[in-house]
mmCIF file of C-alpha atoms in Angstrom:
data_model
loop_
_atom_site.group_PDB
_atom_site.id
_atom_site.type_symbol
_atom_site.label_atom_id
_atom_site.label_comp_id
_atom_site.label_asym_id
_atom_site.label_seq_id
_atom_site.Cartn_x
_atom_site.Cartn_y
_atom_site.Cartn_z
ATOM 1 C CA MET Q 1 108.314 87.110 98.988
ATOM 2 C CA LEU Q 2 106.563 88.781 96.315
ATOM 3 C CA ILE Q 3 103.902 91.531 97.309
ATOM 4 C CA LEU Q 4 101.790 92.666 94.699
ATOM 5 C CA LEU Q 5 100.256 96.256 94.476
ATOM 6 C CA PRO Q 6 98.086 98.121 92.414
ATOM 7 C CA PRO Q 7 99.057 101.541 91.492
ATOM 8 C CA SER Q 8 97.297 104.645 93.009
ATOM 9 C CA GLU Q 9 95.088 107.050 91.178
ATOM 10 C CA GLY Q 10 96.425 109.948 93.172
ATOM 11 C CA LYS Q 11 99.943 110.624 92.166
ATOM 12 C CA VAL Q 12 102.175 113.580 92.981
ATOM 13 C CA PRO Q 13 103.734 115.187 90.028
ATOM 14 C CA PRO Q 14 107.691 115.463 90.621
ATOM 15 C CA ARG Q 15 108.870 119.060 90.436
ATOM 16 C CA ARG Q 16 112.238 118.360 89.582
ATOM 17 C CA GLY Q 17 114.283 115.365 88.467
ATOM 18 C CA ARG Q 18 115.580 113.911 85.512
ATOM 19 C CA SER Q 19 113.306 112.572 82.540
ATOM 20 C CA LEU Q 20 111.776 109.315 82.006
ATOM 21 C CA ASP Q 21 114.503 106.581 80.938
ATOM 22 C CA LEU Q 22 112.575 103.426 80.084
ATOM 23 C CA SER Q 23 115.655 101.203 80.032
ATOM 24 C CA SER Q 24 116.421 102.018 83.717
ATOM 25 C CA LEU Q 25 113.378 100.481 84.828
ATOM 26 C CA SER Q 26 112.988 97.016 86.351
ATOM 27 C CA PHE Q 27 112.048 94.042 84.180
ATOM 28 C CA PRO Q 28 113.643 95.431 81.056
ATOM 29 C CA GLN Q 29 112.133 92.834 79.073
ATOM 30 C CA LEU Q 30 108.846 94.888 79.022
ATOM 31 C CA THR Q 31 110.642 98.381 77.276
ATOM 32 C CA PRO Q 32 109.390 97.541 74.139
ATOM 33 C CA LEU Q 33 105.900 97.623 75.029
ATOM 34 C CA ARG Q 34 106.550 100.288 77.275
ATOM 35 C CA GLU Q 35 107.799 102.513 74.472
ATOM 36 C CA SER Q 36 104.888 101.866 72.371
ATOM 37 C CA VAL Q 37 102.345 102.438 75.270
ATOM 38 C CA VAL Q 38 104.162 105.858 76.550
ATOM 39 C CA GLU Q 39 104.571 107.266 72.901
ATOM 40 C CA THR Q 40 100.760 106.296 72.326
ATOM 41 C CA VAL Q 41 99.378 107.768 75.579
ATOM 42 C CA ALA Q 42 101.572 111.165 74.756
ATOM 43 C CA ARG Q 43 100.058 111.716 71.549
ATOM 44 C CA LEU Q 44 96.614 110.644 72.057
ATOM 45 C CA SER Q 45 96.553 112.966 75.282
ATOM 46 C CA ALA Q 46 97.217 115.796 73.197
ATOM 47 C CA GLU Q 47 94.136 115.167 70.717
ATOM 48 C CA PRO Q 48 90.355 116.354 70.698
ATOM 49 C CA GLY Q 49 88.525 113.624 72.613
ATOM 50 C CA ALA Q 50 91.646 112.091 74.476
ATOM 51 C CA ALA Q 51 89.270 111.471 77.826
ATOM 52 C CA GLY Q 52 87.313 109.003 75.846
ATOM 53 C CA LEU Q 53 90.265 107.371 73.974
ATOM 54 C CA LEU Q 54 92.102 106.590 77.190
ATOM 55 C CA ASP Q 55 88.757 106.265 79.468
ATOM 56 C CA VAL Q 56 90.074 109.008 81.706
ATOM 57 C CA ASN Q 57 87.297 111.370 83.584
ATOM 58 C CA PRO Q 58 87.243 114.493 81.173
ATOM 59 C CA ASN Q 59 87.300 116.484 84.307
ATOM 60 C CA LEU Q 60 90.777 115.574 84.641
ATOM 61 C CA VAL Q 61 92.241 117.961 82.126
ATOM 62 C CA ASP Q 62 95.512 118.646 84.082
ATOM 63 C CA ASP Q 63 96.324 114.769 84.025
ATOM 64 C CA LEU Q 64 95.623 114.800 80.184
ATOM 65 C CA VAL Q 65 98.004 117.738 79.821
ATOM 66 C CA ARG Q 66 100.665 115.903 81.914
ATOM 67 C CA ASN Q 67 100.578 112.692 79.819
ATOM 68 C CA THR Q 68 101.479 114.704 76.943
ATOM 69 C CA ARG Q 69 104.829 115.206 78.671
ATOM 70 C CA LEU Q 70 105.645 111.637 79.797
ATOM 71 C CA LEU Q 71 108.864 111.500 77.825
ATOM 72 C CA SER Q 72 110.141 115.011 79.087
ATOM 73 C CA ALA Q 73 108.793 115.524 82.629
ATOM 74 C CA PRO Q 74 110.703 115.247 85.921
ATOM 75 C CA THR Q 75 110.556 111.904 87.640
ATOM 76 C CA ALA Q 76 110.591 110.406 90.910
ATOM 77 C CA THR Q 77 110.625 106.992 92.401
ATOM 78 C CA ALA Q 78 107.232 105.255 92.288
ATOM 79 C CA SER Q 79 106.820 105.120 96.136
ATOM 80 C CA HIS Q 80 106.968 109.007 95.821
ATOM 81 C CA VAL Q 81 104.747 109.355 92.863
ATOM 82 C CA TYR Q 82 102.032 107.188 93.824
ATOM 83 C CA SER Q 83 100.170 108.964 96.849
ATOM 84 C CA GLY Q 84 96.902 107.044 97.328
ATOM 85 C CA VAL Q 85 95.538 105.791 100.692
ATOM 86 C CA LEU Q 86 97.627 102.338 100.499
ATOM 87 C CA TYR Q 87 100.766 104.265 99.859
ATOM 88 C CA GLN Q 88 100.221 106.833 102.543
ATOM 89 C CA ALA Q 89 99.488 103.548 105.035
ATOM 90 C CA LEU Q 90 102.742 101.829 103.939
ATOM 91 C CA ASP Q 91 104.507 105.226 104.356
ATOM 92 C CA LEU Q 92 107.749 104.039 103.041
ATOM 93 C CA ASP Q 93 110.001 107.044 104.056
ATOM 94 C CA SER Q 94 109.284 106.437 107.831
ATOM 95 C CA LEU Q 95 110.449 102.714 107.683
ATOM 96 C CA ASP Q 96 114.071 102.009 109.023
ATOM 97 C CA ALA Q 97 116.594 101.223 106.305
ATOM 98 C CA ALA Q 98 116.267 97.422 106.385
ATOM 99 C CA SER Q 99 112.673 97.747 105.805
ATOM 100 C CA LYS Q 100 112.852 99.834 103.049
ATOM 101 C CA ARG Q 101 115.261 97.641 101.260
ATOM 102 C CA ARG Q 102 112.660 94.582 101.667
ATOM 103 C CA ALA Q 103 109.878 96.739 100.280
ATOM 104 C CA ASN Q 104 112.190 97.556 97.319
ATOM 105 C CA ARG Q 105 112.974 94.351 96.825
ATOM 106 C CA TRP Q 106 109.743 92.339 97.401
ATOM 107 C CA VAL Q 107 107.061 94.703 96.190
ATOM 108 C CA VAL Q 108 105.798 94.992 92.463
ATOM 109 C CA VAL Q 109 103.304 97.488 91.334
ATOM 110 C CA VAL Q 110 101.281 96.439 88.297
ATOM 111 C CA SER Q 111 100.935 99.473 86.061
ATOM 112 C CA ALA Q 112 98.707 100.224 82.998
ATOM 113 C CA LEU Q 113 101.420 102.370 81.440
ATOM 114 C CA PHE Q 114 104.738 100.661 82.446
ATOM 115 C CA GLY Q 115 103.376 97.026 83.240
ATOM 116 C CA ALA Q 116 105.553 96.368 86.403
ATOM 117 C CA LEU Q 117 107.523 98.521 88.654
ATOM 118 C CA ARG Q 118 109.519 98.250 92.011
ATOM 119 C CA LEU Q 119 108.799 101.147 94.388
ATOM 120 C CA SER Q 120 112.535 102.436 93.462
ATOM 121 C CA ASP Q 121 112.000 103.105 89.742
ATOM 122 C CA ARG Q 122 111.752 106.577 88.473
ATOM 123 C CA ILE Q 123 108.484 107.634 86.722
ATOM 124 C CA PRO Q 124 106.638 110.480 85.903
ATOM 125 C CA ALA Q 125 102.964 111.332 87.099
ATOM 126 C CA TYR Q 126 100.528 109.953 84.657
ATOM 127 C CA ARG Q 127 96.962 108.839 83.933
ATOM 128 C CA VAL Q 128 95.889 105.798 82.051
ATOM 129 C CA ASN Q 129 93.158 103.107 82.419
ATOM 130 C CA ILE Q 130 94.104 99.556 82.469
ATOM 131 C CA CYS Q 131 90.900 98.896 80.737
ATOM 132 C CA SER Q 132 91.275 101.223 77.928
ATOM 133 C CA THR Q 133 92.126 100.073 74.417
ATOM 134 C CA LEU Q 134 94.766 102.261 72.410
ATOM 135 C CA PRO Q 135 95.076 102.327 68.560
ATOM 136 C CA GLY Q 136 98.021 100.599 67.405
ATOM 137 C CA VAL Q 137 98.764 99.060 70.908
ATOM 138 C CA GLY Q 138 95.477 97.025 71.615
ATOM 139 C CA HIS Q 139 93.545 96.454 75.226
ATOM 140 C CA LEU Q 140 96.200 97.354 77.812
ATOM 141 C CA SER Q 141 95.135 94.542 80.376
ATOM 142 C CA SER Q 142 95.336 91.836 77.535
ATOM 143 C CA GLU Q 143 98.889 93.262 75.986
ATOM 144 C CA TRP Q 144 100.332 93.644 79.533
ATOM 145 C CA ARG Q 145 99.294 90.133 80.560
ATOM 146 C CA ARG Q 146 101.161 88.456 77.971
ATOM 147 C CA GLU Q 147 104.620 90.555 78.600
ATOM 148 C CA VAL Q 148 104.254 90.629 82.427
ATOM 149 C CA THR Q 149 103.821 87.121 82.901
ATOM 150 C CA ALA Q 150 106.814 86.236 80.525
ATOM 151 C CA ALA Q 151 108.615 88.855 82.971
ATOM 152 C CA LEU Q 152 107.197 87.758 86.542
ATOM 153 C CA GLU Q 153 107.390 84.152 86.020
ATOM 154 C CA PRO Q 154 111.386 83.697 85.837
ATOM 155 C CA SER Q 155 111.788 86.212 88.766
ATOM 156 C CA VAL Q 156 109.421 84.183 91.291
ATOM 157 C CA LYS Q 157 110.802 81.028 92.743
ATOM 158 C CA PRO Q 158 108.284 78.133 92.240
ATOM 159 C CA ARG Q 159 107.508 77.875 96.173
ATOM 160 C CA GLU Q 160 107.895 81.526 96.767
ATOM 161 C CA LEU Q 161 104.879 83.084 98.887
ATOM 162 C CA VAL Q 162 103.000 85.549 96.779
ATOM 163 C CA VAL Q 163 100.720 88.030 98.478
ATOM 164 C CA ASP Q 164 98.470 89.896 96.168
ATOM 165 C CA CYS Q 165 96.841 93.110 97.237
ATOM 166 C CA ARG Q 166 95.906 94.247 93.942
ATOM 167 C CA SER Q 167 92.299 95.521 92.998
ATOM 168 C CA SER Q 168 90.393 93.528 90.581
ATOM 169 C CA THR Q 169 91.013 95.493 87.637
ATOM 170 C CA TYR Q 170 95.011 94.917 88.006
ATOM 171 C CA ALA Q 171 94.753 91.095 89.222
ATOM 172 C CA GLY Q 172 94.069 89.656 85.594
ATOM 173 C CA VAL Q 173 97.444 91.098 84.490
ATOM 174 C CA TRP Q 174 99.112 88.265 85.944
ATOM 175 C CA ARG Q 175 98.009 85.388 87.964
ATOM 176 C CA PRO Q 176 100.612 82.815 89.426
ATOM 177 C CA THR Q 177 100.211 79.291 87.910
ATOM 178 C CA GLY Q 178 101.612 75.795 88.980
ATOM 179 C CA GLU Q 179 103.567 75.508 91.852
ATOM 180 C CA ARG Q 180 103.508 79.318 92.201
ATOM 181 C CA ALA Q 181 99.816 79.109 92.683
ATOM 182 C CA GLU Q 182 100.237 77.114 95.788
ATOM 183 C CA ARG Q 183 101.660 79.876 97.996
ATOM 184 C CA TRP Q 184 99.668 82.757 96.300
ATOM 185 C CA VAL Q 185 97.549 84.449 98.770
ATOM 186 C CA HIS Q 186 94.947 87.352 98.105
ATOM 187 C CA VAL Q 187 94.633 89.693 101.052
ATOM 188 C CA THR Q 188 90.971 90.693 101.731
ATOM 189 C CA VAL Q 189 89.296 93.167 104.049
ATOM 190 C CA PRO Q 190 85.879 91.871 105.046
ATOM 191 C CA GLY Q 191 83.231 94.564 105.520
ATOM 192 C CA ALA Q 192 85.102 97.586 104.908
ATOM 193 C CA SER Q 193 85.692 98.172 101.260
ATOM 194 C CA HIS Q 194 86.250 102.057 102.033
ATOM 195 C CA MET Q 195 89.109 100.981 104.047
ATOM 196 C CA ALA Q 196 90.552 98.135 102.124
ATOM 197 C CA LYS Q 197 93.269 99.977 100.449
ATOM 198 C CA HIS Q 198 94.536 101.568 103.873
ATOM 199 C CA THR Q 199 94.355 98.018 105.210
ATOM 200 C CA ARG Q 200 96.470 96.828 102.716
ATOM 201 C CA GLY Q 201 98.850 99.264 103.153
ATOM 202 C CA LEU Q 202 99.213 98.374 106.598
ATOM 203 C CA VAL Q 203 99.806 94.761 105.901
ATOM 204 C CA VAL Q 204 102.479 95.512 103.510
ATOM 205 C CA ARG Q 205 104.060 97.607 106.370
ATOM 206 C CA ARG Q 206 103.927 95.412 108.845
ATOM 207 C CA LEU Q 207 105.478 92.667 106.196
ATOM 208 C CA VAL Q 208 108.187 94.623 105.355
ATOM 209 C CA GLN Q 209 109.370 95.164 108.826
ATOM 210 C CA ALA Q 210 110.596 91.592 109.365
ATOM 211 C CA GLU Q 211 111.809 88.313 107.413
ATOM 212 C CA ALA Q 212 109.518 86.813 105.034
ATOM 213 C CA PRO Q 213 107.223 84.158 106.177
ATOM 214 C CA ARG Q 214 107.494 81.103 103.513
ATOM 215 C CA THR Q 215 103.790 79.744 103.773
ATOM 216 C CA PRO Q 216 100.616 81.080 103.866
ATOM 217 C CA GLN Q 217 99.927 79.684 107.409
ATOM 218 C CA GLY Q 218 103.387 81.612 108.213
ATOM 219 C CA LEU Q 219 101.903 84.753 106.669
ATOM 220 C CA ALA Q 220 98.714 84.652 108.726
ATOM 221 C CA GLU Q 221 100.534 84.281 111.675
ATOM 222 C CA ALA Q 222 102.967 87.075 110.993
ATOM 223 C CA LEU Q 223 100.154 89.273 110.564
ATOM 224 C CA SER Q 224 98.083 87.962 113.509
ATOM 225 C CA ALA Q 225 99.759 90.303 116.044
ATOM 226 C CA ALA Q 226 98.453 93.585 114.609
ATOM 227 C CA PHE Q 227 95.379 92.182 112.648
ATOM 228 C CA ASP Q 228 92.442 89.556 113.027
ATOM 229 C CA VAL Q 229 93.089 87.104 110.427
ATOM 230 C CA GLU Q 230 91.061 84.232 108.911
ATOM 231 C CA LEU Q 231 92.938 82.177 106.385
ATOM 232 C CA THR Q 232 90.805 80.155 103.794
ATOM 233 C CA ALA Q 233 92.303 77.497 101.667
ATOM 234 C CA PRO Q 234 91.448 77.569 97.763
ATOM 235 C CA MET Q 235 88.371 75.587 96.841
ATOM 236 C CA ARG Q 236 90.424 74.263 93.603
ATOM 237 C CA SER Q 237 94.092 74.128 92.599
ATOM 238 C CA GLY Q 238 95.404 77.190 90.837
ATOM 239 C CA ARG Q 239 93.249 79.778 92.678
ATOM 240 C CA PRO Q 240 94.672 81.856 95.630
ATOM 241 C CA TRP Q 241 94.320 81.313 99.654
ATOM 242 C CA GLN Q 242 92.145 84.069 100.851
ATOM 243 C CA LEU Q 243 93.455 86.077 103.950
ATOM 244 C CA ALA Q 244 90.633 88.243 105.560
ATOM 245 C CA THR Q 245 92.510 91.024 107.369
ATOM 246 C CA THR Q 246 91.008 93.552 109.854
ATOM 247 C CA PRO Q 247 93.290 96.093 111.700
ATOM 248 C CA ARG Q 248 92.786 96.027 115.517
ATOM 249 C CA ALA Q 249 91.979 99.141 117.181
#
């Protein structure tokens, strides 16, 4: 099973740890573009008007300063750097060892700075908008789409279940095609947009605590003990199944 997550806007800057080693990250074929993006973001973040260049809120001065030290700052695992609502609900540290191993094996985070990551990859805190266009690099979403597609397609078995918990801005970076799309399921949270991230974190937590379901129907059944679920088949080929999930009180 492959579980796709967005990064979180909230990040905890590591206080200690070795500096960024791009060659150690998962999906090494992304390294050349990672080098270009990291170096460009670090350089631009030191320039006047950096917030506008990177499509970052100009009030986030500390984040932009941290960006200038991407290559020298301490790193920690992505599961500890990402601190938003989804990752709080997943609460990886509180899981048993087997569940942690599944999470580290199944989860892929789509990132504006790194393209795609595993939860165990060591990264610094950063602030980059996936919709920004970097001089000399291009529009990040489009540039990553080519590279991440080439990296993920071989790593996903044609009939493997793909559970998509990404937000819309990150969903365009990679979409399963062909046989892979037949078991692509988009997790939605009806009528509770403010709780969507929290619910998706709970969904991922539930999934990594058991063996992987193999079909969209099996996924719905696996979650039905803790969630009200409604599975809807795609309207046409190449589109995802929709799994509406609501946590039970």
